[in-house]
Amino acid sequence: MFKHAKKLSALALSMALALSLAACSTPAEQNQGGNGDDNGSTAAQTIIFGLSKTWETLKTTEFINGATHQVGSQIFDKLIYLDESNTVHPRGADSWEWSEDGMTLTFHLNQNATWHDGEKVTAEDYVFSYKFYATNEVQFQNRAGTKYLAGVDPSTGIETGTDTAEVVAVDEYTLELHMNAPYNQTSYMASALNSFYVLPEHCFLKDDGTLMSDQEIYDNAEYWNAPIGSGPCSYVSEVADSSITLQADPDYHLGAPAFGTLIMQVIDTSTAVDKILSGDVDILGFNLSTEVAEQYLDNDKVIISKETDPSTQVNLCFNNKRVPTKIRQAVDRGINKQDILDKIYSGNGVVNNSIIYPTYPGYENMDIYNPEEAAALVQEAIAEGDWSADSKLIIGVVNTTGENAAILIKSQLAEIGIQVEIKQDEMATIQQAMITDLGEGSDYQYSAAIWTLGATYIPSKMLGVFALYSDSLFLHNETEEIYPIYEAYLTAQTAEADAAVIADFQAWEHENVPQCTVVQYGAYSATSPLVSNVDLFNTSNFNHASWLWTIND
């Protein structure tokens, strides 16, 4: 084995497991170990997974940030999972089919799936979970795609009455979802199901055998603090805001993970590769900058991997309240994006003038670089009183790569008459300042920020950034034309209708410029030589297929 291989002692692990048991199980029912003994076999191996930030909760109803989903998708299972190319694969379900009218989706569940306490996962668990996520009794953030179901308000994901969500257990291993409209099936499978985590109904039964109320389920700290799931790993213990220890489930229905223990640990992203070199981390759950990654390409003590299909977008995100439309247009037309791609990202990627994935049918990558038009737009904004020659675009950046890109953007925008001020700060600080729209005189006034976004091939997620999550992503988009475009995409039933919606969206995007997409580059990430076959670039799908990872001798 590699010298930096890490193992938990059998005694320490068994003690941690004993402390983690939920009320719905007994120690004898818990998975007590990996699929091997603690003698250096790969099944006893401990893998350290580096997170860029802390998971916020283990309560699935509050899963919002990426790190929380990364942790949660190891403990809890889903009906399907997406790989790095956004292809849909079976997970909790073996197969599925749509009815001819597109109103019913039937899943045939894997009959070998079990909860971490040994109980079988059945269709009733999925019915219970969907109805809980759709409850009108409790307010929470992750409705898990319930808004598409019949009996549920499509604008909120909340049931229209009591127990109205139309989800049916046809038999023990067959599940039917009844829709409130015929939706785009490709989009539904890849987006609506990606944040759905099945929960164990039997863990929420009272002593008399009756089910807890939805409020009682939500408030059940005994369960949520040490949850029983059916994912590839079971919960062991955690150190708040630092690390969470999970144990591989030897009975996971898609195959037992090759490791014994998975520790997901928050690390300093600026020293991430050093952590691998020192043997303290095995897998990075986030991307490396091109500048950092290229320093280690020839180092055989760390495996640097590069995305084959560029999917990481660099966006200049505007506070649309503070930056008038013509200035946003001027920025979009006035930045030499090819120059930024070449100088900051070593030409590793493509110029992209849209949030839509470049290879998606209907996508048009318009050549919009026109500094003369950009300069004219600035003068029009000044003449109309929306901007002044002394106005500044205050751009927030979070790292050196972002700062270098901002410096280049600053010099380019100066040529069209826009002044830029660059401030480097913590991501959370910049984001919160833009969400709350802090005014002039504040130390945290930002009119824009350079942000990287894990792009996805599925447009509904990207269109949703503007239609659903504008406030949470600090854009403050106030143009209502995006809503019918978004709804039209969700219900597009043919490839032609799909492409037409993408064309409409790009026309809206080009006119309004809620954010300026600069480039889409191929990201880098890293692992130690200990592991391979890791889906490093699946972060945007919150779904690392740990049961497929390989441990190297």
mmCIF file of C-alpha atoms in Angstrom, residues 233-421:
data_model
loop_
_atom_site.group_PDB
_atom_site.id
_atom_site.type_symbol
_atom_site.label_atom_id
_atom_site.label_comp_id
_atom_site.label_asym_id
_atom_site.label_seq_id
_atom_site.Cartn_x
_atom_site.Cartn_y
_atom_site.Cartn_z
ATOM 1 C CA CYS A 233 -22.077 5.100 2.726
ATOM 2 C CA SER A 234 -23.594 5.183 6.200
ATOM 3 C CA TYR A 235 -23.206 7.982 8.719
ATOM 4 C CA VAL A 236 -20.670 7.492 11.523
ATOM 5 C CA SER A 237 -19.823 10.836 13.120
ATOM 6 C CA GLU A 238 -18.957 14.435 12.395
ATOM 7 C CA VAL A 239 -16.973 17.377 13.707
ATOM 8 C CA ALA A 240 -19.040 20.505 13.080
ATOM 9 C CA ASP A 241 -17.794 22.621 10.145
ATOM 10 C CA SER A 242 -14.700 20.407 9.841
ATOM 11 C CA SER A 243 -15.222 16.774 8.820
ATOM 12 C CA ILE A 244 -17.803 14.026 8.545
ATOM 13 C CA THR A 245 -16.949 10.315 8.739
ATOM 14 C CA LEU A 246 -18.888 7.786 6.691
ATOM 15 C CA GLN A 247 -18.570 4.016 6.371
ATOM 16 C CA ALA A 248 -18.898 2.142 3.083
ATOM 17 C CA ASP A 249 -22.026 0.014 2.912
ATOM 18 C CA PRO A 250 -20.906 -3.522 1.943
ATOM 19 C CA ASP A 251 -24.484 -4.278 0.855
ATOM 20 C CA TYR A 252 -25.009 -1.254 -1.390
ATOM 21 C CA HIS A 253 -27.132 -2.501 -4.266
ATOM 22 C CA LEU A 254 -24.957 -1.001 -7.030
ATOM 23 C CA GLY A 255 -21.838 -2.561 -5.554
ATOM 24 C CA ALA A 256 -19.868 -2.178 -2.338
ATOM 25 C CA PRO A 257 -17.409 0.751 -2.426
ATOM 26 C CA ALA A 258 -13.786 -0.435 -2.578
ATOM 27 C CA PHE A 259 -12.806 1.592 0.491
ATOM 28 C CA GLY A 260 -13.813 1.071 4.103
ATOM 29 C CA THR A 261 -14.185 4.622 5.404
ATOM 30 C CA LEU A 262 -14.814 7.954 3.683
ATOM 31 C CA ILE A 263 -13.917 11.138 5.539
ATOM 32 C CA MET A 264 -15.241 14.277 3.853
ATOM 33 C CA GLN A 265 -13.191 17.134 5.230
ATOM 34 C CA VAL A 266 -13.213 20.908 4.703
ATOM 35 C CA ILE A 267 -9.783 22.029 3.536
ATOM 36 C CA ASP A 268 -8.072 25.248 2.528
ATOM 37 C CA THR A 269 -8.446 25.346 -1.259
ATOM 38 C CA SER A 270 -5.243 27.379 -1.626
ATOM 39 C CA THR A 271 -3.151 24.486 -0.276
ATOM 40 C CA ALA A 272 -5.212 21.630 -1.702
ATOM 41 C CA VAL A 273 -2.459 20.035 -3.783
ATOM 42 C CA ASP A 274 -0.022 20.277 -0.861
ATOM 43 C CA LYS A 275 -2.552 18.296 1.177
ATOM 44 C CA ILE A 276 -2.454 15.528 -1.421
ATOM 45 C CA LEU A 277 1.339 15.560 -1.546
ATOM 46 C CA SER A 278 1.544 15.259 2.240
ATOM 47 C CA GLY A 279 -0.884 12.308 2.254
ATOM 48 C CA ASP A 280 -3.639 14.203 4.091
ATOM 49 C CA VAL A 281 -6.159 14.225 1.221
ATOM 50 C CA ASP A 282 -6.938 11.726 -1.554
ATOM 51 C CA ILE A 283 -9.677 13.376 -3.640
ATOM 52 C CA LEU A 284 -10.534 17.015 -4.296
ATOM 53 C CA GLY A 285 -14.246 17.741 -4.458
ATOM 54 C CA PHE A 286 -13.666 21.044 -6.267
ATOM 55 C CA ASN A 287 -11.718 22.412 -9.215
ATOM 56 C CA LEU A 288 -8.182 23.751 -9.293
ATOM 57 C CA SER A 289 -7.223 26.896 -11.146
ATOM 58 C CA THR A 290 -5.343 26.403 -14.395
ATOM 59 C CA GLU A 291 -2.413 28.303 -12.903
ATOM 60 C CA VAL A 292 -2.104 25.929 -9.933
ATOM 61 C CA ALA A 293 -2.817 22.700 -11.813
ATOM 62 C CA GLU A 294 -0.188 23.313 -14.473
ATOM 63 C CA GLN A 295 2.517 23.522 -11.796
ATOM 64 C CA TYR A 296 2.005 19.850 -10.902
ATOM 65 C CA LEU A 297 1.411 18.175 -14.267
ATOM 66 C CA ASP A 298 4.755 16.345 -14.099
ATOM 67 C CA ASN A 299 4.608 15.428 -10.403
ATOM 68 C CA ASP A 300 4.009 11.688 -10.043
ATOM 69 C CA LYS A 301 2.872 12.067 -6.420
ATOM 70 C CA VAL A 302 -0.359 13.734 -7.480
ATOM 71 C CA ILE A 303 -2.664 12.863 -10.383
ATOM 72 C CA ILE A 304 -3.838 16.046 -12.114
ATOM 73 C CA SER A 305 -6.932 15.434 -14.251
ATOM 74 C CA LYS A 306 -8.307 17.756 -16.911
ATOM 75 C CA GLU A 307 -11.883 17.922 -18.121
ATOM 76 C CA THR A 308 -12.170 16.616 -21.671
ATOM 77 C CA ASP A 309 -15.368 18.604 -22.336
ATOM 78 C CA PRO A 310 -15.007 22.187 -21.012
ATOM 79 C CA SER A 311 -17.897 22.825 -18.635
ATOM 80 C CA THR A 312 -16.720 25.441 -16.140
ATOM 81 C CA GLN A 313 -18.050 28.886 -16.987
ATOM 82 C CA VAL A 314 -16.468 32.166 -15.984
ATOM 83 C CA ASN A 315 -19.197 34.763 -15.584
ATOM 84 C CA LEU A 316 -19.173 38.444 -14.739
ATOM 85 C CA CYS A 317 -22.368 38.535 -12.680
ATOM 86 C CA PHE A 318 -24.075 41.907 -12.362
ATOM 87 C CA ASN A 319 -26.291 43.388 -9.709
ATOM 88 C CA ASN A 320 -28.920 44.288 -12.296
ATOM 89 C CA LYS A 321 -30.331 47.012 -10.040
ATOM 90 C CA ARG A 322 -27.025 48.868 -9.950
ATOM 91 C CA VAL A 323 -25.725 48.353 -13.470
ATOM 92 C CA PRO A 324 -28.070 49.716 -16.180
ATOM 93 C CA THR A 325 -28.856 47.625 -19.232
ATOM 94 C CA LYS A 326 -26.747 49.612 -21.700
ATOM 95 C CA ILE A 327 -23.683 49.376 -19.461
ATOM 96 C CA ARG A 328 -24.208 45.606 -19.140
ATOM 97 C CA GLN A 329 -24.476 45.432 -22.929
ATOM 98 C CA ALA A 330 -21.332 47.550 -23.296
ATOM 99 C CA VAL A 331 -19.380 45.265 -20.986
ATOM 100 C CA ASP A 332 -20.537 42.191 -22.901
ATOM 101 C CA ARG A 333 -19.543 43.707 -26.257
ATOM 102 C CA GLY A 334 -16.400 45.405 -24.956
ATOM 103 C CA ILE A 335 -14.550 42.466 -23.367
ATOM 104 C CA ASN A 336 -12.109 40.602 -25.593
ATOM 105 C CA LYS A 337 -13.027 37.147 -24.340
ATOM 106 C CA GLN A 338 -10.587 35.272 -26.558
ATOM 107 C CA ASP A 339 -7.763 37.325 -25.040
ATOM 108 C CA ILE A 340 -8.896 36.309 -21.538
ATOM 109 C CA LEU A 341 -9.163 32.648 -22.549
ATOM 110 C CA ASP A 342 -5.646 32.687 -23.993
ATOM 111 C CA LYS A 343 -3.897 34.671 -21.266
ATOM 112 C CA ILE A 344 -5.695 33.497 -18.113
ATOM 113 C CA TYR A 345 -6.790 29.952 -19.016
ATOM 114 C CA SER A 346 -3.971 29.001 -21.434
ATOM 115 C CA GLY A 347 -6.458 28.669 -24.298
ATOM 116 C CA ASN A 348 -7.996 25.648 -22.560
ATOM 117 C CA GLY A 349 -11.640 26.042 -23.501
ATOM 118 C CA VAL A 350 -13.959 28.099 -25.684
ATOM 119 C CA VAL A 351 -15.343 31.615 -25.776
ATOM 120 C CA ASN A 352 -18.998 31.408 -24.797
ATOM 121 C CA ASN A 353 -21.428 34.325 -24.991
ATOM 122 C CA SER A 354 -24.298 32.471 -23.314
ATOM 123 C CA ILE A 355 -25.047 30.573 -20.141
ATOM 124 C CA ILE A 356 -26.298 27.734 -22.392
ATOM 125 C CA TYR A 357 -23.920 24.844 -23.007
ATOM 126 C CA PRO A 358 -22.208 25.366 -26.417
ATOM 127 C CA THR A 359 -23.004 21.897 -27.772
ATOM 128 C CA TYR A 360 -26.727 22.014 -26.919
ATOM 129 C CA PRO A 361 -29.067 21.812 -29.976
ATOM 130 C CA GLY A 362 -30.247 25.290 -30.954
ATOM 131 C CA TYR A 363 -27.308 27.068 -29.319
ATOM 132 C CA GLU A 364 -25.796 29.957 -31.290
ATOM 133 C CA ASN A 365 -22.457 31.362 -30.224
ATOM 134 C CA MET A 366 -22.793 34.892 -31.580
ATOM 135 C CA ASP A 367 -19.641 36.898 -32.322
ATOM 136 C CA ILE A 368 -20.463 39.945 -30.227
ATOM 137 C CA TYR A 369 -17.038 41.512 -29.583
ATOM 138 C CA ASN A 370 -17.428 45.083 -30.842
ATOM 139 C CA PRO A 371 -15.562 47.736 -28.837
ATOM 140 C CA GLU A 372 -16.885 50.556 -31.051
ATOM 141 C CA GLU A 373 -20.499 49.592 -30.350
ATOM 142 C CA ALA A 374 -19.620 49.156 -26.666
ATOM 143 C CA ALA A 375 -18.148 52.665 -26.425
ATOM 144 C CA ALA A 376 -21.272 54.101 -28.069
ATOM 145 C CA LEU A 377 -23.517 52.301 -25.566
ATOM 146 C CA VAL A 378 -21.552 53.830 -22.683
ATOM 147 C CA GLN A 379 -22.069 57.313 -24.094
ATOM 148 C CA GLU A 380 -25.800 56.633 -24.560
ATOM 149 C CA ALA A 381 -26.103 55.539 -20.922
ATOM 150 C CA ILE A 382 -24.331 58.713 -19.807
ATOM 151 C CA ALA A 383 -26.528 60.914 -22.014
ATOM 152 C CA GLU A 384 -29.668 59.252 -20.618
ATOM 153 C CA GLY A 385 -28.518 59.885 -17.046
ATOM 154 C CA ASP A 386 -28.162 56.218 -16.095
ATOM 155 C CA TRP A 387 -24.375 56.400 -15.777
ATOM 156 C CA SER A 388 -21.679 59.019 -15.461
ATOM 157 C CA ALA A 389 -18.076 59.361 -16.578
ATOM 158 C CA ASP A 390 -17.095 59.027 -12.905
ATOM 159 C CA SER A 391 -19.181 55.916 -12.244
ATOM 160 C CA LYS A 392 -17.274 52.766 -11.348
ATOM 161 C CA LEU A 393 -18.011 49.111 -11.911
ATOM 162 C CA ILE A 394 -16.927 47.557 -8.603
ATOM 163 C CA ILE A 395 -15.971 43.942 -9.294
ATOM 164 C CA GLY A 396 -15.565 41.408 -6.494
ATOM 165 C CA VAL A 397 -13.123 38.527 -6.930
ATOM 166 C CA VAL A 398 -12.319 35.606 -4.649
ATOM 167 C CA ASN A 399 -8.963 34.268 -5.853
ATOM 168 C CA THR A 400 -5.836 35.096 -7.825
ATOM 169 C CA THR A 401 -7.151 33.699 -11.101
ATOM 170 C CA GLY A 402 -10.294 35.815 -10.790
ATOM 171 C CA GLU A 403 -8.192 38.849 -9.940
ATOM 172 C CA ASN A 404 -5.959 38.321 -12.983
ATOM 173 C CA ALA A 405 -9.043 38.052 -15.209
ATOM 174 C CA ALA A 406 -10.491 41.196 -13.610
ATOM 175 C CA ILE A 407 -7.254 43.141 -14.226
ATOM 176 C CA LEU A 408 -7.432 42.237 -17.913
ATOM 177 C CA ILE A 409 -11.136 43.151 -18.038
ATOM 178 C CA LYS A 410 -10.358 46.472 -16.325
ATOM 179 C CA SER A 411 -7.848 47.437 -19.003
ATOM 180 C CA GLN A 412 -10.246 46.431 -21.803
ATOM 181 C CA LEU A 413 -13.212 48.337 -20.335
ATOM 182 C CA ALA A 414 -11.084 51.448 -19.809
ATOM 183 C CA GLU A 415 -10.782 51.625 -23.599
ATOM 184 C CA ILE A 416 -14.574 51.950 -23.962
ATOM 185 C CA GLY A 417 -14.965 54.480 -21.133
ATOM 186 C CA ILE A 418 -15.899 52.309 -18.126
ATOM 187 C CA GLN A 419 -13.911 52.638 -14.909
ATOM 188 C CA VAL A 420 -13.386 49.487 -12.863
ATOM 189 C CA GLU A 421 -12.426 48.965 -9.233
#
